[in-house]
Short mmCIF file of C-alpha atoms in Angstrom, two decimals:
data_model
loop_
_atom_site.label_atom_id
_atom_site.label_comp_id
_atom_site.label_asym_id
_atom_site.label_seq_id
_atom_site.Cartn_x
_atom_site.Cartn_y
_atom_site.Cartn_z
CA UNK A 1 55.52 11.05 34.19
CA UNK A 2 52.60 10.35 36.24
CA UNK A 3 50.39 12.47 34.12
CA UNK A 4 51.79 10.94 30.82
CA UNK A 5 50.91 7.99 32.04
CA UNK A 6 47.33 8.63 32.85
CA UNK A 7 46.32 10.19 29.43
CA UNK A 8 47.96 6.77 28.11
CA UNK A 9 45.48 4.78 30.12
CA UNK A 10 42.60 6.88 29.49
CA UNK A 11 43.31 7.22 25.02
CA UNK A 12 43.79 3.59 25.72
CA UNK A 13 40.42 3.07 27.36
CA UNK A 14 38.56 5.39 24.75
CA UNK A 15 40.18 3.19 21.95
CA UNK A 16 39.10 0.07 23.34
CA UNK A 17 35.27 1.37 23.67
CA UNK A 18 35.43 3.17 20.13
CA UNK A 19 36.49 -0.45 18.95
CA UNK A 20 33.60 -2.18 20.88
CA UNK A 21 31.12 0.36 19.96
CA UNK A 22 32.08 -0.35 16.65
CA UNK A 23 31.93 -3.90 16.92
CA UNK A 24 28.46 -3.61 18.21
CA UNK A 25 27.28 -1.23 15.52
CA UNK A 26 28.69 -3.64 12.79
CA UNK A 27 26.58 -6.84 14.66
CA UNK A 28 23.02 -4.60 14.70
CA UNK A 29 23.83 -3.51 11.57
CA UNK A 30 23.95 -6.92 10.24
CA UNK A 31 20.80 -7.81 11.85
CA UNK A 32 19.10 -5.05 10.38
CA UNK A 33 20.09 -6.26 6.80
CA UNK A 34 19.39 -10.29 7.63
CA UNK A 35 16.13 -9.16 8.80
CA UNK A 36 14.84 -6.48 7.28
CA UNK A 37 16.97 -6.24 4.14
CA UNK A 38 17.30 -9.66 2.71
CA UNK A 39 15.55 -11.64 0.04
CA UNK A 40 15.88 -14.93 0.79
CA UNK A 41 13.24 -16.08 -2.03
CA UNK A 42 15.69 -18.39 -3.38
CA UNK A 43 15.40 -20.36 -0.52
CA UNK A 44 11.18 -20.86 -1.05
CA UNK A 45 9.05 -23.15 -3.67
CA UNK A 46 6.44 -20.52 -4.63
CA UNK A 47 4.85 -22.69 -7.42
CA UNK A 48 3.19 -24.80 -4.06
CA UNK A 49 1.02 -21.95 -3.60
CA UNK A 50 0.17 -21.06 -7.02
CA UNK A 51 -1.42 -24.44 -6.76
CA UNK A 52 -5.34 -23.45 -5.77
CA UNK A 53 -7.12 -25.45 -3.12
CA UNK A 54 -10.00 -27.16 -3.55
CA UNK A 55 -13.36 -25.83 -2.59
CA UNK A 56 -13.75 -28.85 0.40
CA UNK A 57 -10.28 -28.25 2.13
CA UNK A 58 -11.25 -24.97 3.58
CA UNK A 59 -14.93 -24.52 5.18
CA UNK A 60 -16.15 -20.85 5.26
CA UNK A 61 -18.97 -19.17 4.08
CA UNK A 62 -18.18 -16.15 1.75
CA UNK A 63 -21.75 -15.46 0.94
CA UNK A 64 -21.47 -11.58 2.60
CA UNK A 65 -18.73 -11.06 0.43
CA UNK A 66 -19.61 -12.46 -2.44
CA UNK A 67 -22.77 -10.83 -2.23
CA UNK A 68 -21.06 -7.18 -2.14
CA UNK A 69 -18.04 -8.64 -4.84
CA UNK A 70 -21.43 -8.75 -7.16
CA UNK A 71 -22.25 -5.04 -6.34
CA UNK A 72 -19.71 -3.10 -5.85
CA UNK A 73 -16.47 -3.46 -8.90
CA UNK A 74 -13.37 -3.09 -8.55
CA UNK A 75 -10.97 -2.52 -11.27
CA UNK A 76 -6.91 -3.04 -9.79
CA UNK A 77 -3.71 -1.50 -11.20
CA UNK A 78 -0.36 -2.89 -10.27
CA UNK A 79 2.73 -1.01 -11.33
CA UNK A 80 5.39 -3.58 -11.63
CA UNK A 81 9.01 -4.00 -13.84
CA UNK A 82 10.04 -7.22 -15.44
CA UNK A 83 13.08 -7.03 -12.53
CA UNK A 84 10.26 -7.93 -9.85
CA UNK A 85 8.22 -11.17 -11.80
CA UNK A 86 8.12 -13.08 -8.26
CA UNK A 87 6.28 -9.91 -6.43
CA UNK A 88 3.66 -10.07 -9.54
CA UNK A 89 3.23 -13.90 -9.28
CA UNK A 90 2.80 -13.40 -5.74
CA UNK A 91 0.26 -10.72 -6.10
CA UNK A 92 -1.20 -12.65 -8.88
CA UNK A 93 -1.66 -15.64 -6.79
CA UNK A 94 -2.90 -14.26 -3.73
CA UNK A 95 -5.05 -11.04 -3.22
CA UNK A 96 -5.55 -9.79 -6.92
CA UNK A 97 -7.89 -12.51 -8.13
CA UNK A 98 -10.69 -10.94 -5.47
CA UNK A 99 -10.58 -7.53 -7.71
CA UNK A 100 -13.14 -7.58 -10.15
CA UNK A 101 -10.01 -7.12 -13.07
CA UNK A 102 -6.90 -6.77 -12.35
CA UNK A 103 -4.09 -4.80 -14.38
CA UNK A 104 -0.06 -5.08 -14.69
CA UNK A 105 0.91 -1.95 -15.38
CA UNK A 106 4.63 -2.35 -17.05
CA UNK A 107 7.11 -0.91 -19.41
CA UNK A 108 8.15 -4.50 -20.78
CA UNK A 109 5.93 -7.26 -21.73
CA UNK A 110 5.32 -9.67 -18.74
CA UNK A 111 4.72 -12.81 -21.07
CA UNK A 112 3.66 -15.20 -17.68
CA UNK A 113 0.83 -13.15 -17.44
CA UNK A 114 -2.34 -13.40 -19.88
CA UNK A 115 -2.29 -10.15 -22.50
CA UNK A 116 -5.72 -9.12 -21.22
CA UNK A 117 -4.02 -8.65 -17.55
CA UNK A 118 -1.06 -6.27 -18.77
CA UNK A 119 -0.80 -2.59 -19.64
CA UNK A 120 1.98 -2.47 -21.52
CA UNK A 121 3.33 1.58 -21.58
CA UNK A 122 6.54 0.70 -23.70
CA UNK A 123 7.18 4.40 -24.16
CA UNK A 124 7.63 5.09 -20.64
CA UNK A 125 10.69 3.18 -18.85
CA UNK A 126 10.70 1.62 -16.07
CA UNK A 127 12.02 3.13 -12.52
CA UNK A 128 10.48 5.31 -9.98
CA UNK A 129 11.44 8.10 -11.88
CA UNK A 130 9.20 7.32 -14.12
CA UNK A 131 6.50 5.78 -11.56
CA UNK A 132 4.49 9.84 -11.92
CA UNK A 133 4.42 9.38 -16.18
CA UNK A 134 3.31 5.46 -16.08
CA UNK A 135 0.39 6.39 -13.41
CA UNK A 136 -1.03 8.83 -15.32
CA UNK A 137 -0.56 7.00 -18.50
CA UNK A 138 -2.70 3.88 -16.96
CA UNK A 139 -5.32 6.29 -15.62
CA UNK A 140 -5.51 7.79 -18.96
CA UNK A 141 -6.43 4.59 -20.04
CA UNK A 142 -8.69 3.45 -17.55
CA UNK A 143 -10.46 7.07 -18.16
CA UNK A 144 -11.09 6.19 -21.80
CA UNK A 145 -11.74 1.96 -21.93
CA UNK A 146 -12.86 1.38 -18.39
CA UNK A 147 -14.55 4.32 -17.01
CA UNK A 148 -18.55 2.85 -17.46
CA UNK A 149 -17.48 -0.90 -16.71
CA UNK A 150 -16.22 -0.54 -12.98
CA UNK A 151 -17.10 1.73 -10.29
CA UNK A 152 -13.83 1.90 -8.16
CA UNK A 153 -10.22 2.22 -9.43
CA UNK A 154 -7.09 1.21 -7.00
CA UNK A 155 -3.98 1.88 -7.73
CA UNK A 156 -1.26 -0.42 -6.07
CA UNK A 157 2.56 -1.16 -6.20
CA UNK A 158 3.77 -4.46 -6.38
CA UNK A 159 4.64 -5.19 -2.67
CA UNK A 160 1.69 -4.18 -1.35
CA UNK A 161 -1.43 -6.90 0.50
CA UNK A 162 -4.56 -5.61 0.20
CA UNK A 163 -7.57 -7.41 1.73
CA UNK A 164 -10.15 -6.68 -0.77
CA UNK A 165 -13.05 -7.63 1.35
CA UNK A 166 -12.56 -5.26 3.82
CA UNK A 167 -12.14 -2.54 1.14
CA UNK A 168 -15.89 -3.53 -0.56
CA UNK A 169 -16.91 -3.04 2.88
CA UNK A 170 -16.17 0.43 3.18
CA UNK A 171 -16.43 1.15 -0.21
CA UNK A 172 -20.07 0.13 0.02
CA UNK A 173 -20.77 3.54 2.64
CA UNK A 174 -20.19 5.71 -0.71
CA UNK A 175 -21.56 6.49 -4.05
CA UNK A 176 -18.63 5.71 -7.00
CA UNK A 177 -20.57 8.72 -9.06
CA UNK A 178 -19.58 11.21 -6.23
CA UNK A 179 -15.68 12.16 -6.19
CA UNK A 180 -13.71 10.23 -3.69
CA UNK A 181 -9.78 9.54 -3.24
CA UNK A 182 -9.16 7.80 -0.07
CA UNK A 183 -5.96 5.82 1.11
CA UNK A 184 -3.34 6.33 4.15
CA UNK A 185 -3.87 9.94 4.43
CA UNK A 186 -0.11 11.85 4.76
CA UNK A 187 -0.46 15.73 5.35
CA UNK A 188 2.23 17.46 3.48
CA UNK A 189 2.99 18.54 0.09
CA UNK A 190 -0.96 19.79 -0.76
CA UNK A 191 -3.32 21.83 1.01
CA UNK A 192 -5.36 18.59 1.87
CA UNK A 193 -2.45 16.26 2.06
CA UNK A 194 -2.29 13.30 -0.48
CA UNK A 195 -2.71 9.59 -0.25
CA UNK A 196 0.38 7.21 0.37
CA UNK A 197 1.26 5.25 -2.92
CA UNK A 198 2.83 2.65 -0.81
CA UNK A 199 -0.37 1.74 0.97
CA UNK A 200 -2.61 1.74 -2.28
CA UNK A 201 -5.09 4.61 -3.05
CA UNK A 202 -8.46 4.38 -4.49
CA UNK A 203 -10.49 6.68 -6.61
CA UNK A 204 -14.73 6.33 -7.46
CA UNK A 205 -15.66 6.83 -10.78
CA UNK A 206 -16.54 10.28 -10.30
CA UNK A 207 -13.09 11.15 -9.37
CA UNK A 208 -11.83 9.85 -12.60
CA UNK A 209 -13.83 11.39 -14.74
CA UNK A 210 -13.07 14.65 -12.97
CA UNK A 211 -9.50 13.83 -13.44
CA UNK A 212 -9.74 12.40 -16.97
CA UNK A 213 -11.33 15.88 -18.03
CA UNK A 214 -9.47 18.43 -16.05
CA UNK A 215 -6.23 16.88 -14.73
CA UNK A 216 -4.84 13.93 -16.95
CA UNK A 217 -1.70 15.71 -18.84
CA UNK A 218 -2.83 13.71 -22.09
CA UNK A 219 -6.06 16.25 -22.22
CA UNK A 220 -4.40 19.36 -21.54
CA UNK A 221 -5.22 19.32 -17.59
CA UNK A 222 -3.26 20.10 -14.66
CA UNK A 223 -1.80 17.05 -13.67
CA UNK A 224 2.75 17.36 -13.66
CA UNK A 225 3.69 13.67 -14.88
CA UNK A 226 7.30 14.68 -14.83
CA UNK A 227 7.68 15.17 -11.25
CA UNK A 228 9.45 12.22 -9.72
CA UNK A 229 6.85 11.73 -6.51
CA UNK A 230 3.63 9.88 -8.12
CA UNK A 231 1.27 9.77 -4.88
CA UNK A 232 2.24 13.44 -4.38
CA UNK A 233 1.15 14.29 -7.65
CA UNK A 234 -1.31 11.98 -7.49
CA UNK A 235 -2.98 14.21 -4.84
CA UNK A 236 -1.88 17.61 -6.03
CA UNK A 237 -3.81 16.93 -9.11
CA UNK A 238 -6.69 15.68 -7.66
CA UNK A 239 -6.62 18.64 -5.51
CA UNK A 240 -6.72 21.08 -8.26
CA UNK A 241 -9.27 19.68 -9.93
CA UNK A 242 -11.71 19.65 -6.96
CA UNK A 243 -11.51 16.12 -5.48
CA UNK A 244 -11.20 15.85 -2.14
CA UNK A 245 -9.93 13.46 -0.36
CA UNK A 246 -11.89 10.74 2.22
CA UNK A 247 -11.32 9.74 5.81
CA UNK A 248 -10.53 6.08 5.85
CA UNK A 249 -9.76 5.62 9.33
CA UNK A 250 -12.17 3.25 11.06
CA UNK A 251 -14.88 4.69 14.20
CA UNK A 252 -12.14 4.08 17.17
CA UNK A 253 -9.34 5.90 14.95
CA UNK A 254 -7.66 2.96 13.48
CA UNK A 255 -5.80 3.21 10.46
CA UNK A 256 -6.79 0.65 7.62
CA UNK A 257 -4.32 1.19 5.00
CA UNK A 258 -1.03 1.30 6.19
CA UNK A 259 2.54 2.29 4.61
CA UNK A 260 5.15 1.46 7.07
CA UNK A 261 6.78 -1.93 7.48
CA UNK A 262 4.62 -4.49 9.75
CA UNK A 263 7.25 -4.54 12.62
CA UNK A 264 7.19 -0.40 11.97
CA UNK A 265 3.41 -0.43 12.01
CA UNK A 266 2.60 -3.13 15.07
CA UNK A 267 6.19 -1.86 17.40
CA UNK A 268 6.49 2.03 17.07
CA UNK A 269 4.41 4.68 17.93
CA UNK A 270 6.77 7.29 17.35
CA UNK A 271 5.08 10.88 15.75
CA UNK A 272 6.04 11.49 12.13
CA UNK A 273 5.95 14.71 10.37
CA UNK A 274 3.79 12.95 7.25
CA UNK A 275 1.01 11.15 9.22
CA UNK A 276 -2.48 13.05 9.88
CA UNK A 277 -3.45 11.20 12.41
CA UNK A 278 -1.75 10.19 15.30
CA UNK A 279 0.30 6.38 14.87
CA UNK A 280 -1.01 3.79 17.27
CA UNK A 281 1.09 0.40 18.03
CA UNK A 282 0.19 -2.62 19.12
CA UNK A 283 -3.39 -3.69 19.34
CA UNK A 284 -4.51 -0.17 17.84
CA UNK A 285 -2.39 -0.45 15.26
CA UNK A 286 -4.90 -1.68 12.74
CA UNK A 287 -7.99 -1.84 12.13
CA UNK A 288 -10.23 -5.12 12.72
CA UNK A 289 -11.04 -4.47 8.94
CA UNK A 290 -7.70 -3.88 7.93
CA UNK A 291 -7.10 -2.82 4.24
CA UNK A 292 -3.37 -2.68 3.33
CA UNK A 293 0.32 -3.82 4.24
CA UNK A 294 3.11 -2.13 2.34
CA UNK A 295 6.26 -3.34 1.88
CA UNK A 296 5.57 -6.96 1.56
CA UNK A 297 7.72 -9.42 0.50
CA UNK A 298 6.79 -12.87 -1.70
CA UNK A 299 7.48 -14.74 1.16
CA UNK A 300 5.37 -12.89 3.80
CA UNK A 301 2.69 -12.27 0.74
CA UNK A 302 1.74 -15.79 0.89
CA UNK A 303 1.93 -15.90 4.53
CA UNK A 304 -0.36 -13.64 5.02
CA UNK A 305 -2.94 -14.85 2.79
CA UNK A 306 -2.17 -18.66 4.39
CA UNK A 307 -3.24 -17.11 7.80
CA UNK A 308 -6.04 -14.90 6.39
CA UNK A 309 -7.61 -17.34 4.48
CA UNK A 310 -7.12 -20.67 5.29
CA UNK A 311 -6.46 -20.38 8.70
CA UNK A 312 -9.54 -19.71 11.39
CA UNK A 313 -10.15 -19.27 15.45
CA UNK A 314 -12.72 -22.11 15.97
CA UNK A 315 -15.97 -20.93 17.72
CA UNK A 316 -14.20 -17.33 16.77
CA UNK A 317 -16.29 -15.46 14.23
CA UNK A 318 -16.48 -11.83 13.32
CA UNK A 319 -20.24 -9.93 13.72
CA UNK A 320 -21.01 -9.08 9.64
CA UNK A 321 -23.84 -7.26 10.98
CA UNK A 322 -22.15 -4.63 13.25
CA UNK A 323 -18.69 -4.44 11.45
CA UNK A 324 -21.23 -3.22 8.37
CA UNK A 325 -23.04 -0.61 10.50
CA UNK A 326 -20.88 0.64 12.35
CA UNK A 327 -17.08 0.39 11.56
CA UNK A 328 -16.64 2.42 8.50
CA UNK A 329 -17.78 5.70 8.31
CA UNK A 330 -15.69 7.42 5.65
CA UNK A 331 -16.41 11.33 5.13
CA UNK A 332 -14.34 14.37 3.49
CA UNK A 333 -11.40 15.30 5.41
CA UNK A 334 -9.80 18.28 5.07
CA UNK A 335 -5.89 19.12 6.21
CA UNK A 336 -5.28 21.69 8.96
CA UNK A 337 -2.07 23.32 8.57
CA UNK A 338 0.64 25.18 11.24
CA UNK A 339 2.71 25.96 8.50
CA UNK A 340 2.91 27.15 4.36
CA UNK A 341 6.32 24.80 4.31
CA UNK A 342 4.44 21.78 5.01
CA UNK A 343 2.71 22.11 1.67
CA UNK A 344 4.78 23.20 -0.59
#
């Protein structure tokens, strides 16, 4: 009886911490979604931002950068869906307007945006499966309208920051005739890796023309666009037409485009198997010249251009002169690889 009565106790004592653990596992888990998961745009007036300030409420002098925006042009492609209008007007109202042009790359007509500023692809639908077919339609056309007018082409998704200053900046160390693709560099799936679509990628002129004659499925090339992983085939095709792809990490090993979540990118410094280089947290998370946050929100979208842009350290000011030097020095970088299963 004694024995019975002890196995009682103890399923009774493993029930009550199954239930607990449970209980505990429900409460994170409903963290994770309040934090992480979501949207509370419904909640925000976005139209206050939309509203530009006047040249005499903010004091800064943007003649560096304005001074390279006259030099160095920038063509930007956003792949967006009718579904996600607030992302666009977010992107529309904060960092696009520094690219020299900006695209919306959609499979619907976005009427709130001028017809000038829209790709419309209505033979390709909308969805990620699709995301491969409706990149390589809009490079298509930027390869036969826009190839003379701009020397750099970046391709970005609709939750994405990108601080187009810093980008000039390191764009400005390379020649847009040569053949460059540079982004967050991931290792797998090609011989020399491919660039995260998350983060943005960027291609020079060169590279497009490359991939306009040899790659671009429209011309016969190379390139698969019904493979459901765009940045991978992105890369693979770049690859097999020759272009290789560019180190954009700054001189101390900081990473300036970045595809992870902030908390993911400033908190953990755990090893993944898609990274090239290794992950740094905290204050080596970023670079000082920072390109690229994926997986923005609306809400943190105009955040972050409130703080980067209208917000300033008194008596705290960056050195133009050495970041320009010697920050940036991106160069070819090829992929070492252990193994034939991390490419294909």
């Amino acid at each position: 009886m004694a024995t019975m009565e002890k196995r009682r106790t103890a399923v009774g004592m493993i029930r009550r911490r199954l239930h607990w653990l449970l209980v505990l596992l429900l409460v994170i888990l409903g963290l994770y979604i309040i934090i992480f998961r979501l949207d509370w745009s419904e909640n925000y007036d976005f139209t206050i931002y939309s509203r530009r300030l006047s040249s005499d409420q903010v004091h800064v002098n943007t003649e560096v950068a304005d001074e390279l925006a006259s030099k160095i042009r920038i063509l930007c492609f956003v792949t967006t869906t009718a579904v996600y209008q607030e992302r666009a007007l977010a992107i529309n109202a904060t960092w696009l307007k520094r690219c020299t042009r900006h695209l919306f790359v959609t499979s619907l007509p976005l009427p709130i945006f001028h017809p000038n500023n829209v790709l419309h692809l209505s033979e390709i639908p909308d969805g990620k499966r699709h995301l491969t077919a409706k990149t390589f339609a809009a490079l298509q056309y930027l390869y036969l309208h826009e190839l003379n007018t701009y020397d750099w082409f970046v391709k970005a998704d609709d939750d994405v920051f990108l601080i187009v200053e810093n980008l000039r900046l390191m764009l400005s160390k390379l020649s847009p005739d040569d053949p460059v693709y540079l982004g967050h560099h991931f290792r797998l799936y090609a011989h020399n890796g491919y660039m995260s679509g998350g983060a943005s990628y960027v291609l020079s002129r060169g590279a497009l023309r490359i991939m306009g004659k040899q790659g671009l499925p429209q011309n016969g090339g190379k390139c698969k666009p019904e493979e459901p992983d765009e940045d991978v085939e992105v890369g693979r095709c770049l690859e097999a037409v020759g272009v290789l792809p560019y180190s954009s990490v700054d001189t101390l090993g900081r990473e300036t485009f970045h595809p992870w979540t902030l908390p993911n990118t400033l908190f953990s410094a755990r090893p993944n198997k898609y990274d090239l280089h290794d992950k740094l947290a905290g204050p080596d998370c970023c670079s000082q010249l920072t390109i690229s946050f994926h997986y923005i929100k609306p809400p943190t979208m105009y955040t972050l251009e409130m703080m980067l842009y209208h917000i300033d350290v008194y008596g705290r000011h960056p050195d133009d002169v050495t970041l320009r030097r010697k920050l940036f020095r991106p160069h070819v970088e090829l992929v070492p690889h252990t193994h034939q299963d991390e490419v294909f």
